[in-house]
Amino acid sequence: SGTDIGIGNYTYKNSTTNTVLGSATAMTTSYVNSATNLDAGSSHNVYFKFFLNVSSAVSAGTYTTTTYFQGVV
């Protein structure tokens, strides 16, 4: 294991299509709305892509994190 990699190095993109264009959004310790105003009677996919930016100064090692998802209808 190595030293900590801060949350500022962890970003994501999300979309209801698998293209997920645009800029990445900084991770936060709070819940955020990722898809809103979707018809509750229909099936929907929400795609997420995660990015971790690690500088070459960070020691090689095993790093772990936990990301929570909450679905609300």
Short mmCIF file of C-alpha atoms in Angstrom, two decimals:
data_model
loop_
_atom_site.label_atom_id
_atom_site.label_comp_id
_atom_site.label_asym_id
_atom_site.label_seq_id
_atom_site.Cartn_x
_atom_site.Cartn_y
_atom_site.Cartn_z
CA SER A 1 0.00 0.00 0.00
CA GLY A 2 1.05 3.58 -0.57
CA THR A 3 0.06 7.03 0.55
CA ASP A 4 -3.40 8.55 0.09
CA ILE A 5 -4.63 9.72 -3.30
CA GLY A 6 -6.97 12.64 -2.60
CA ILE A 7 -10.58 12.90 -3.75
CA GLY A 8 -9.53 15.82 -5.96
CA ASN A 9 -7.84 13.28 -8.23
CA TYR A 10 -11.07 11.30 -8.75
CA THR A 11 -13.58 12.49 -11.37
CA TYR A 12 -16.52 11.02 -13.27
CA LYS A 13 -18.80 11.47 -16.25
CA ASN A 14 -22.36 10.22 -16.50
CA SER A 15 -25.09 10.11 -19.11
CA THR A 16 -28.21 8.21 -20.12
CA THR A 17 -26.29 7.20 -23.29
CA ASN A 18 -23.03 5.27 -23.36
CA THR A 19 -21.20 8.08 -25.17
CA VAL A 20 -20.73 10.17 -21.98
CA LEU A 21 -19.34 13.27 -23.67
CA GLY A 22 -18.20 16.48 -22.00
CA SER A 23 -16.02 17.41 -19.08
CA ALA A 24 -15.52 15.22 -16.06
CA THR A 25 -17.09 16.26 -12.75
CA ALA A 26 -15.12 16.29 -9.51
CA MET A 27 -16.13 13.66 -6.98
CA THR A 28 -17.76 14.84 -3.79
CA THR A 29 -18.58 13.34 -0.40
CA SER A 30 -22.26 14.27 -0.92
CA TYR A 31 -24.94 12.64 -3.02
CA VAL A 32 -25.55 14.37 -6.37
CA ASN A 33 -28.33 14.10 -8.95
CA SER A 34 -27.01 12.21 -11.95
CA ALA A 35 -30.22 11.65 -13.92
CA THR A 36 -33.45 13.49 -13.18
CA ASN A 37 -36.97 13.65 -14.58
CA LEU A 38 -36.88 10.07 -15.86
CA ASP A 39 -40.23 8.31 -16.31
CA ALA A 40 -40.59 5.95 -13.33
CA GLY A 41 -42.68 3.56 -15.45
CA SER A 42 -39.87 2.96 -17.95
CA SER A 43 -36.53 1.23 -17.87
CA HIS A 44 -33.46 3.51 -17.99
CA ASN A 45 -29.72 3.07 -18.14
CA VAL A 46 -27.37 5.58 -16.60
CA TYR A 47 -23.74 5.15 -17.60
CA PHE A 48 -20.80 6.22 -15.45
CA LYS A 49 -17.13 6.48 -16.34
CA PHE A 50 -14.60 7.13 -13.60
CA PHE A 51 -11.14 8.66 -13.91
CA LEU A 52 -8.25 8.65 -11.48
CA ASN A 53 -5.42 11.11 -12.05
CA VAL A 54 -2.28 9.97 -10.25
CA SER A 55 1.00 11.84 -10.54
CA SER A 56 4.24 9.99 -11.11
CA ALA A 57 5.34 11.08 -7.62
CA VAL A 58 2.81 8.69 -6.03
CA SER A 59 4.34 5.38 -4.96
CA ALA A 60 3.20 2.22 -6.72
CA GLY A 61 0.94 0.16 -4.49
CA THR A 62 -2.57 -1.02 -3.79
CA TYR A 63 -5.17 1.69 -3.30
CA THR A 64 -8.88 1.25 -2.55
CA THR A 65 -11.94 3.47 -2.42
CA THR A 66 -15.68 3.10 -2.02
CA THR A 67 -18.27 4.91 -4.14
CA TYR A 68 -21.94 4.82 -3.14
CA PHE A 69 -24.92 4.96 -5.49
CA GLN A 70 -28.46 5.63 -4.34
CA GLY A 71 -31.47 5.20 -6.61
CA VAL A 72 -34.55 7.26 -5.78
CA VAL A 73 -37.88 6.99 -7.55
#
